[in-house]
Short mmCIF file of C-alpha atoms in Angstrom, two decimals:
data_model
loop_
_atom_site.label_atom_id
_atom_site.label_comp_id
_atom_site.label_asym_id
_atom_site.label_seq_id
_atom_site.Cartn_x
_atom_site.Cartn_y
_atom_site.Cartn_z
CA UNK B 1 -33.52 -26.93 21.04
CA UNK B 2 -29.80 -26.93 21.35
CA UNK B 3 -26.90 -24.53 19.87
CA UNK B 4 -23.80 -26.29 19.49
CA UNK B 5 -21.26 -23.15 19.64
CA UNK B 6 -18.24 -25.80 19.37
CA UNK B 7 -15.28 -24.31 16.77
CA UNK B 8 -12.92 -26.77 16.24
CA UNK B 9 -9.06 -25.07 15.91
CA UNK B 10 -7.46 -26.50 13.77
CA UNK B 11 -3.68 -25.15 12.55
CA UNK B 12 -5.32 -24.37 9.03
CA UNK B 13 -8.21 -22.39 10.97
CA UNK B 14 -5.84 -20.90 13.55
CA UNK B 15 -3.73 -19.65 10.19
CA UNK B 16 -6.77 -18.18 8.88
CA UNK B 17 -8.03 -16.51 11.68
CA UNK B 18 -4.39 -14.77 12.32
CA UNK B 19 -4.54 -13.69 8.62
CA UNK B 20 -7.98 -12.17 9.07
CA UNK B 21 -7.04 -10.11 12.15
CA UNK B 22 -4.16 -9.24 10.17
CA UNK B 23 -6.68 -7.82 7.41
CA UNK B 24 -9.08 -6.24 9.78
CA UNK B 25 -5.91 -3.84 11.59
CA UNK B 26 -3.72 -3.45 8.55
CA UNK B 27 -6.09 -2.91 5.55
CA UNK B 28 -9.94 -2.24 7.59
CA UNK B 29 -8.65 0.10 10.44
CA UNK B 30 -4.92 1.10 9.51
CA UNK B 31 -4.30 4.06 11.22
CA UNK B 32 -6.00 2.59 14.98
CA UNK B 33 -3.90 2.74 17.72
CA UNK B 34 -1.51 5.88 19.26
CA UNK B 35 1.03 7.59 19.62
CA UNK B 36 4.54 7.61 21.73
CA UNK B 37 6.57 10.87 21.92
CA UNK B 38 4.53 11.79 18.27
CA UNK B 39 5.60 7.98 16.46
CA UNK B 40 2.40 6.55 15.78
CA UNK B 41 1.95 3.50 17.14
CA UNK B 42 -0.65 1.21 14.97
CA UNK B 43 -3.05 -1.88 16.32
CA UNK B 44 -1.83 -3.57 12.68
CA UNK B 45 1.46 -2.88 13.37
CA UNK B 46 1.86 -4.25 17.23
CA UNK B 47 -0.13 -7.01 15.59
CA UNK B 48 2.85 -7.51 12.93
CA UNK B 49 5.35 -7.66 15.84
CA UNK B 50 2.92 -10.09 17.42
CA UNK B 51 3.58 -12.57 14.58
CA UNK B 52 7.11 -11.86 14.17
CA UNK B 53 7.68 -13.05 17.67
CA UNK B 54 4.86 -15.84 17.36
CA UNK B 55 7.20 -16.85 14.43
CA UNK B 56 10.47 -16.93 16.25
CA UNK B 57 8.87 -19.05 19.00
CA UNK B 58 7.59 -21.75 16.39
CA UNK B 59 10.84 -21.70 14.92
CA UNK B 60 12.58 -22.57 18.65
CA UNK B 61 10.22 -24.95 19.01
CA UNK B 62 10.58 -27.94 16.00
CA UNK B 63 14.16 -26.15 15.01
CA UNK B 64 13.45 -26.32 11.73
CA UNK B 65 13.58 -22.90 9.34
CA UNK B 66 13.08 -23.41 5.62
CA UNK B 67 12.29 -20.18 3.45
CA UNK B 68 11.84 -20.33 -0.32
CA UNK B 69 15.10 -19.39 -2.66
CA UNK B 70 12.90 -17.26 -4.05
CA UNK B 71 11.89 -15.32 -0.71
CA UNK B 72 15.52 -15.66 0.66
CA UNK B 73 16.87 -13.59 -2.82
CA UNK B 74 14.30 -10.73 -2.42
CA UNK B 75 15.27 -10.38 1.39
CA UNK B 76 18.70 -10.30 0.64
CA UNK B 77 18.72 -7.77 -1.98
CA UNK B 78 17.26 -5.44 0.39
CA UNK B 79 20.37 -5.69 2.60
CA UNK B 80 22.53 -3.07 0.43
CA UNK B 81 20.56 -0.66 0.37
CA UNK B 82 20.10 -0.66 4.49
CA UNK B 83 23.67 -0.75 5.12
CA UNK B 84 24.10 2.32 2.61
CA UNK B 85 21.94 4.68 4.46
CA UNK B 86 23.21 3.14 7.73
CA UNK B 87 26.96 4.11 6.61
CA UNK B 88 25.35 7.43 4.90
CA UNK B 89 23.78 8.24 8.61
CA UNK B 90 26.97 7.66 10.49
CA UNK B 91 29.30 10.03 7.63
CA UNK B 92 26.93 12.58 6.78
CA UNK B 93 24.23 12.75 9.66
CA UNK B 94 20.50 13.06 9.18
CA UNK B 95 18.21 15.86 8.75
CA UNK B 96 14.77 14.44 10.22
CA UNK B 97 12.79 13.38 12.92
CA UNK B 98 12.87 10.73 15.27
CA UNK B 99 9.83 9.23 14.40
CA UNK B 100 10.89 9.23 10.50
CA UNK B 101 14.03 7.35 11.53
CA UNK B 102 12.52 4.72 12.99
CA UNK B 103 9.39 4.62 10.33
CA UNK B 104 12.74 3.74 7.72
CA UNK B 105 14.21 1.10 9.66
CA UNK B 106 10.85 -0.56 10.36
CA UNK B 107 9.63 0.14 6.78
CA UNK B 108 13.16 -1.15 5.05
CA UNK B 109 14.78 -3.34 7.56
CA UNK B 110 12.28 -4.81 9.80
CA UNK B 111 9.25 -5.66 7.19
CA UNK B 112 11.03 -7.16 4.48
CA UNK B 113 12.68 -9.37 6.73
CA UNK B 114 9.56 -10.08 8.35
CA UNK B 115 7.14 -10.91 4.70
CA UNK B 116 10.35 -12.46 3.13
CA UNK B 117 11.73 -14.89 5.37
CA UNK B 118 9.33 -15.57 8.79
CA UNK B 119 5.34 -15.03 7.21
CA UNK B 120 6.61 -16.54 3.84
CA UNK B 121 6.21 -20.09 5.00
CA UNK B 122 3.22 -19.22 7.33
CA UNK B 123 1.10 -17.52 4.42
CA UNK B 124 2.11 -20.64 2.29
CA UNK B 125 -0.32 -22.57 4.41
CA UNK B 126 -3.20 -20.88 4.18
CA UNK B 127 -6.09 -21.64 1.55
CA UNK B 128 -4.99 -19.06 -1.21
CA UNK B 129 -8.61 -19.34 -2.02
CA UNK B 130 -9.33 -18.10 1.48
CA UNK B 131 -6.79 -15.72 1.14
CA UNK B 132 -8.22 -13.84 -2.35
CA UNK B 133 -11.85 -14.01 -0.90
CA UNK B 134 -11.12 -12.07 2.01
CA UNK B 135 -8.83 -9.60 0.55
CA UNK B 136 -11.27 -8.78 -2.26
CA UNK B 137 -14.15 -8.23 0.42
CA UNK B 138 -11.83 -6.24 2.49
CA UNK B 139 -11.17 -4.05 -0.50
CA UNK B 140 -14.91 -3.56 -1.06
CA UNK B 141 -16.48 -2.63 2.10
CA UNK B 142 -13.62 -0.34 3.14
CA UNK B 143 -13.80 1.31 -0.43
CA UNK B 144 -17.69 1.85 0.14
CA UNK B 145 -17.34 3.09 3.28
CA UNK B 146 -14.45 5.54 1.79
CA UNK B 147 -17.37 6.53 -0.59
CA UNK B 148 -19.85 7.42 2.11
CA UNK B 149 -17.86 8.46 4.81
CA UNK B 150 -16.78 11.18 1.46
CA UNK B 151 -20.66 11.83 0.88
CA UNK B 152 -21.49 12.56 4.80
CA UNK B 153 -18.48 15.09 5.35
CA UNK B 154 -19.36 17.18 2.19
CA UNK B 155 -22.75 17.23 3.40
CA UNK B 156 -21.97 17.19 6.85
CA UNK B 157 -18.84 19.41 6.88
CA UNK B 158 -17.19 16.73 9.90
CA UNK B 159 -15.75 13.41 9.29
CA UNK B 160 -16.90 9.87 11.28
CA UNK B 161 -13.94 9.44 13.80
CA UNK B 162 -13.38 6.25 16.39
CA UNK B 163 -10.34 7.14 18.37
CA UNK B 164 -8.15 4.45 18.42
CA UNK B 165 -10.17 2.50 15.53
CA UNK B 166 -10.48 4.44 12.44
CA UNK B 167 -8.28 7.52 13.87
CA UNK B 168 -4.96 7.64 15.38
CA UNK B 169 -6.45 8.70 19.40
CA UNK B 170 -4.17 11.49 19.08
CA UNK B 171 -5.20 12.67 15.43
CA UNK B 172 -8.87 12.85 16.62
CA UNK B 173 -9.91 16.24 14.85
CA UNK B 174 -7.03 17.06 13.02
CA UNK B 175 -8.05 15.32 9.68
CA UNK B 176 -8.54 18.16 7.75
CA UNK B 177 -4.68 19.26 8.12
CA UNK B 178 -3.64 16.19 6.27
CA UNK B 179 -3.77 17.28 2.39
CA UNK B 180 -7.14 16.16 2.50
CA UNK B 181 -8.51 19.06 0.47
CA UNK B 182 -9.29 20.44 -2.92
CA UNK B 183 -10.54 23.63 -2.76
CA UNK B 184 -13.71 23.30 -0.44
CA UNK B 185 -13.92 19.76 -1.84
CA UNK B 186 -12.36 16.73 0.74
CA UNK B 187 -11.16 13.54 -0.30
CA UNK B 188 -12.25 10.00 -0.02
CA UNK B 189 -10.01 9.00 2.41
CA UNK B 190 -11.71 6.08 4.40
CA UNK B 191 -10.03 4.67 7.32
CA UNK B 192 -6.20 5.67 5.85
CA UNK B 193 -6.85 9.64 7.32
CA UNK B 194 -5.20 10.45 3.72
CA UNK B 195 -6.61 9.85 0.20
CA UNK B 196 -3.39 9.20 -1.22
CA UNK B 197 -2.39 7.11 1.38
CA UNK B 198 -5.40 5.21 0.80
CA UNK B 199 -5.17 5.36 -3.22
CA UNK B 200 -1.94 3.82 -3.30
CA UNK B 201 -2.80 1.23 -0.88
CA UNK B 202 -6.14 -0.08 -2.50
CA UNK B 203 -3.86 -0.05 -5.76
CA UNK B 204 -1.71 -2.47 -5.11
CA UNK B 205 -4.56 -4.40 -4.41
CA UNK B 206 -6.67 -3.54 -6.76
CA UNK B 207 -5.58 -6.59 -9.64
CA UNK B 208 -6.48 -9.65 -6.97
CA UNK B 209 -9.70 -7.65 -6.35
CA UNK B 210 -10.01 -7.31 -9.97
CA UNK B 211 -9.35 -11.16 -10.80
CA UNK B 212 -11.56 -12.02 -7.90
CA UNK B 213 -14.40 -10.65 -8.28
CA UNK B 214 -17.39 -11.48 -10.43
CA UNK B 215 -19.62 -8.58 -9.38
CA UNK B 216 -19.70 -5.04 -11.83
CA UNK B 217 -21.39 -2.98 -9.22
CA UNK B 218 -19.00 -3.75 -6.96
CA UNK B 219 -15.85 -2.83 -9.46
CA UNK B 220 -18.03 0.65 -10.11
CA UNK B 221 -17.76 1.13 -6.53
CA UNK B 222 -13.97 0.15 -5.88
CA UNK B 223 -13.04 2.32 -9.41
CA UNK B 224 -15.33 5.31 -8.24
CA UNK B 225 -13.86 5.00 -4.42
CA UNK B 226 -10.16 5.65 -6.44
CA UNK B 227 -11.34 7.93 -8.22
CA UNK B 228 -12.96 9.77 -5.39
CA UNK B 229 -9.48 10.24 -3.46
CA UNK B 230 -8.97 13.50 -5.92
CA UNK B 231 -5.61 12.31 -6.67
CA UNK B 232 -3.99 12.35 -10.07
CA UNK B 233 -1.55 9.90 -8.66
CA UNK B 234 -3.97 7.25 -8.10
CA UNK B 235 -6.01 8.06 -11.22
CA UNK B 236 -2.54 7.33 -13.26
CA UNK B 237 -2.15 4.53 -10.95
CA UNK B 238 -5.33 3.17 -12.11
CA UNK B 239 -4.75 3.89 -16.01
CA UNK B 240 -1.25 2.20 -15.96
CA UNK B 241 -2.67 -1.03 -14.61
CA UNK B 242 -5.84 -1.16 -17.24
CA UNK B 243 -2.48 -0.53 -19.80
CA UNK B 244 -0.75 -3.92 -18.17
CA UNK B 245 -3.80 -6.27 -18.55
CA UNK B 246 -5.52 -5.08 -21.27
CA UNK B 247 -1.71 -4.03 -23.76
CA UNK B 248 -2.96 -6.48 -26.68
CA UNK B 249 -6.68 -5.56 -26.29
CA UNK B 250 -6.77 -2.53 -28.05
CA UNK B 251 -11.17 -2.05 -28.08
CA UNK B 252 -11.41 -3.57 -24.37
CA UNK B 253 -8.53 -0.57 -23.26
CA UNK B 254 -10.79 2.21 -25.12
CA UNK B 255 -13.60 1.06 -23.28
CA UNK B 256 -11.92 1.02 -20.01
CA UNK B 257 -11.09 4.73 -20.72
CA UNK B 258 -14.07 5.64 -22.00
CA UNK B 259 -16.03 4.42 -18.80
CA UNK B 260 -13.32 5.77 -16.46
CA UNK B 261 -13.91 9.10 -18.70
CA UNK B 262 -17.28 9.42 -18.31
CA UNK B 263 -17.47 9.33 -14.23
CA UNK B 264 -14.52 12.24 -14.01
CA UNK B 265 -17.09 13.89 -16.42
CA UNK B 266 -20.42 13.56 -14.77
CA UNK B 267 -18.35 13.88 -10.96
CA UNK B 268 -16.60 17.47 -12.98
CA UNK B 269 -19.79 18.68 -13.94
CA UNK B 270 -22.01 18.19 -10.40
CA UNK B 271 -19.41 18.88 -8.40
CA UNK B 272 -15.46 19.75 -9.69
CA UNK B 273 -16.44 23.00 -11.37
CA UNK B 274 -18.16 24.42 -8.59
CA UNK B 275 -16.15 23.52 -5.21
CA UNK B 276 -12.72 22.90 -6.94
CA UNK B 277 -10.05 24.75 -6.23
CA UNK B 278 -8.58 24.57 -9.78
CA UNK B 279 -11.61 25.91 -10.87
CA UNK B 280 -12.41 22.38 -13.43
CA UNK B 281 -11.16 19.03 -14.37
CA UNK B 282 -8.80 20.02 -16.92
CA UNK B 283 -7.08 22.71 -15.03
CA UNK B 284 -6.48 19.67 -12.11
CA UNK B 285 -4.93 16.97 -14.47
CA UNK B 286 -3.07 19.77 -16.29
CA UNK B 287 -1.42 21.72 -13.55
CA UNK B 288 1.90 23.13 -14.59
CA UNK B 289 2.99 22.98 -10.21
CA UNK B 290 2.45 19.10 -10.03
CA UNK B 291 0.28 19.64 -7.38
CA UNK B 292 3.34 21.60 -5.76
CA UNK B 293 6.09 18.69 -7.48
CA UNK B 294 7.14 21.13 -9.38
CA UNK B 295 9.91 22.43 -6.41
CA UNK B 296 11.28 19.01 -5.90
CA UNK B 297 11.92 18.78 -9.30
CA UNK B 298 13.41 22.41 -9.52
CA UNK B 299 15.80 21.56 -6.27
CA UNK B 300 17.49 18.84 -8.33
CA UNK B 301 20.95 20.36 -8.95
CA UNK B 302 22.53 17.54 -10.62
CA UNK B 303 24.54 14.71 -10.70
CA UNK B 304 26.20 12.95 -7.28
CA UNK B 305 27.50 9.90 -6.15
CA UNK B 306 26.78 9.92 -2.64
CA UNK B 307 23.81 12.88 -2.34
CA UNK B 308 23.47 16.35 -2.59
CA UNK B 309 21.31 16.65 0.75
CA UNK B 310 21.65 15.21 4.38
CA UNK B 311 18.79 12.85 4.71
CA UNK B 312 15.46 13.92 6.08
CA UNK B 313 12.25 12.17 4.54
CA UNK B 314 11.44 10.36 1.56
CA UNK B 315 9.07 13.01 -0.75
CA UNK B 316 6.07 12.18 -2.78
CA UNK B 317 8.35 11.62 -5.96
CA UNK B 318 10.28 8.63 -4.62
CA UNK B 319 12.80 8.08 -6.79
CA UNK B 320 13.98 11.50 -7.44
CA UNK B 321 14.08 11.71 -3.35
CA UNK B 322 16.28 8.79 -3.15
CA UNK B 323 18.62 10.16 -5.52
CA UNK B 324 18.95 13.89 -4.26
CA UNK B 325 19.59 12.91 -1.12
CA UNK B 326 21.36 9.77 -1.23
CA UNK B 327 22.96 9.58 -4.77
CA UNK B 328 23.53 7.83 -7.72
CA UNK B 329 24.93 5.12 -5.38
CA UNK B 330 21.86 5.35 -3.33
CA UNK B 331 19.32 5.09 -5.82
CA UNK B 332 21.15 2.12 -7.62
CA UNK B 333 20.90 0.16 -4.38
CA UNK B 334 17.15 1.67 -3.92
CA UNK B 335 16.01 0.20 -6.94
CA UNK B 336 18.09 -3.24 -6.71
CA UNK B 337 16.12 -3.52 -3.10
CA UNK B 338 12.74 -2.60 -4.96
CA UNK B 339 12.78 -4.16 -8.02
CA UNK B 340 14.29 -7.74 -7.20
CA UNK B 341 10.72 -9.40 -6.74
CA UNK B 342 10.22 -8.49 -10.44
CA UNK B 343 13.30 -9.84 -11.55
CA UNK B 344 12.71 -12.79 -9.65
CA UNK B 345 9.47 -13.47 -11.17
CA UNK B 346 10.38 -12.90 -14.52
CA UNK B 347 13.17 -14.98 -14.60
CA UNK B 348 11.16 -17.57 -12.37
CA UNK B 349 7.94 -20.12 -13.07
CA UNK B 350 4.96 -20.83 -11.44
CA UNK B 351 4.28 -16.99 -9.83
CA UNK B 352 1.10 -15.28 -8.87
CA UNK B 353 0.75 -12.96 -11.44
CA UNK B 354 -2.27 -10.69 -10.51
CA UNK B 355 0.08 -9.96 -6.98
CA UNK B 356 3.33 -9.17 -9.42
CA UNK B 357 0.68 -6.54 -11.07
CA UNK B 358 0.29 -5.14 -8.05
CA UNK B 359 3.63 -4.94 -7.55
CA UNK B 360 4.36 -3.23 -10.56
CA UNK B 361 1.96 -0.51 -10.14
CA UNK B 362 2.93 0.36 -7.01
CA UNK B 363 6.81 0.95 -8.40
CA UNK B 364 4.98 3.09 -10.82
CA UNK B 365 3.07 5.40 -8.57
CA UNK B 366 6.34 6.14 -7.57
CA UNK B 367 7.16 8.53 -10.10
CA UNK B 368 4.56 10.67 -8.57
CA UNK B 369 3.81 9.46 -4.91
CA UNK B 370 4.76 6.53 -3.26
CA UNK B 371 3.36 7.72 0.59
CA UNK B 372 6.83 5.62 1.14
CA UNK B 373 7.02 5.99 4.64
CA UNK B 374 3.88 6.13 5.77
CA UNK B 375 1.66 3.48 7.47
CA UNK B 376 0.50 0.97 6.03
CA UNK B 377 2.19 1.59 2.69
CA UNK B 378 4.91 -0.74 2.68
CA UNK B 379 3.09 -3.46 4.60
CA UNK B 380 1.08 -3.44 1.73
CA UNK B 381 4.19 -3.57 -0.85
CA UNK B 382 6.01 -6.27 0.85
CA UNK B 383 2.98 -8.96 1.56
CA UNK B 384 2.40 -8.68 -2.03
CA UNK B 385 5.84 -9.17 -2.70
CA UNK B 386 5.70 -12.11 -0.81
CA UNK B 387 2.74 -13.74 -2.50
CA UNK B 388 4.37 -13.45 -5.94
CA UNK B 389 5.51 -16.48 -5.36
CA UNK B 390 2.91 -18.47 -3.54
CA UNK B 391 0.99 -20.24 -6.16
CA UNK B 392 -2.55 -20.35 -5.87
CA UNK B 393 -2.62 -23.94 -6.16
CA UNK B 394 -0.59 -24.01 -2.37
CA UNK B 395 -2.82 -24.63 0.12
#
């Protein structure tokens, strides 16, 4: 008997192999890799460089660049805002570290530019088909192994770490110092070392994994994995996007509740009330501190053109953050840069809706955590941005 091992490469299977190594460091094992002088540096993220100069090459090569109108207008509108803080940094100097100034300029100068105008085309190519499948499976198994890796450290009291896979080599025991408690309860945090992190991530990914999939124990699993991460952001992350689909479907929206309802119940009863540090479910969601919001809110002293603070870091509540720091000037820009793709898309035919969704409840979360600045976040925000407006018929 004879094995014939032969793979033929293709481009179309040399473009869909790149994506799924993209999937497996940026959305399976996000936080592998390192660190340099304390600035993590991320397998997913190296990878990212990887195509950008991959992309530069191919473009030297057959000298020939075209990127979308659509693409090119999003980019652009992100330029503003860039050059603001830029001039802001040089007038006004800057409050934070190192490793949080270069996590801006890669998060708002070097990704958009590199989703927008160089992966645009490539991702364009790919079997969208292909694309959906994979990103819905990714979603899956990563939120089921959120679920158990959850079960084993309550049980276990220690979490399943791979140095340099699913841990940061130099985070390797530290997990527990990342707001990863409630009470003597931890959160489902998965391979993202965070459960918001990893709430606000699966979110924005949650409607093509929604629209994908045809399988209701699986969407148990992927709701209850969210739900798991202890995070009223995420859980009002969850409810706003139900709200979007489901607006003229009155009955189908009360049973959406009601089923989300009834797993906070049975999850309060065997487990909030006893190890929680709010002491039960309703104390949580009704917190008068915000889950300790409550002091960015009360350090907003009023209106400014240009900031009331030197820059440091971008807080949970992103908007506010912008404009305390950076102004009324600041947060106009801000908000051009992040909400072009939805003016674009509204004004525009022929978009990918269930990525716009995405989109949308990202810019919600927001209000209460955006986990801005922190890997993979906007990696996430900006390659759904891009797929807006890559039709699912392109192939």
């Amino acid at each position: 008997m004879r094995f014939n091992f032969k793979i033929i490469l293709n481009n179309e299977k040399i473009r869909e192999y790149l994506f799924f190594i993209g999937v497996l460091f940026l959305i399976l094992l996000p936080k592998g890799g390192f660190k340099i002088a304390g600035i993590p540096i991320t397998w997913g993220y190296l990878y990212l460089g990887f195509l950008f100069l991959l992309s530069i090459l191919i473009i030297l090569d057959k000298r020939r660049f075209l990127v979308s109108s659509k693409h090119f207008l999003c980019w652009a509108a992100t330029l503003p805002f860039v050059i603001y803080f830029s001039i802001n940094l040089l007038f006004r100097g800057y409050d934070g570290s190192f490793g949080n100034l270069i996590a801006f300029y890669v998060s708002f100068g070097f990704l958009p530019l590199l989703f927008y105008i160089f992966l645009s085309s490539f991702l364009k190519k790919i079997n969208q088909e292909f694309v959906e499948n994979l990103l819905t499976n990714a979603v899956f198994w990563i939120s089921l192994y959120g679920i158990i890796l959850f079960a084993f450290k309550q049980i276990t009291g220690s979490y399943i770490e791979i140095p340099y896979l699913t841990v940061n080599a130099d985070d390797l025991g530290t997990l527990e110092g990342k707001y990863n408690m409630r009470g003597s309860l931890y959160k489902l945090i998965s391979t993202y070392n965070n459960g918001n992190i990893f709430g606000v991530c699966m979110l924005m990914l949650f409607p093509i994994f929604h629209k994908q999939n045809v399988s209701k124990i699986k969407l148990g699993i992927v709701i209850l994995a969210l739900l798991l991460t202890l995070s009223r952001t995420v859980w009002l992350g969850l409810l706003f996007y139900f709200v979007l689909i489901y607006r003229d479907r009155v009955f189908k929206l009360v049973k959406v509740y009601a089923f989300l309802g009834l797993i906070l119940f049975v999850f309060a009863t065997f487990l909030m009330n006893r190890y929680f540090q709010y002491g039960s479910l309703s104390g949580f969601i009704l917190d008068s501190n915000l889950g300790g919001r409550i002091s960015q809110i009360k350090q907003f002293t009023g209106l400014s053109f240009f900031g009331s603070q030197t820059f440091d870091f971008i807080e949970e509540i992103v908007y506010l953050s912008i404009f305390k720091q950076l102004g009324i000037v600041g947060l106009i820009l801000f908000l051009i840069s992040f909400f072009s793709q939805i003016y674009v898309a509204l004004s525009t035919r022929n978009n990918n809706y269930p990525y716009l969704l995405g989109s949308l409840t990202y810019l919600f979360v927001c209000l209460s955590d955006g986990c801005m600045l922190y890997i993979p976040t906007l990696a996430f925000f900006y390659f759904i941005n891009t797929m807006i407006f890559i039709p699912k018929k392109s192939a």
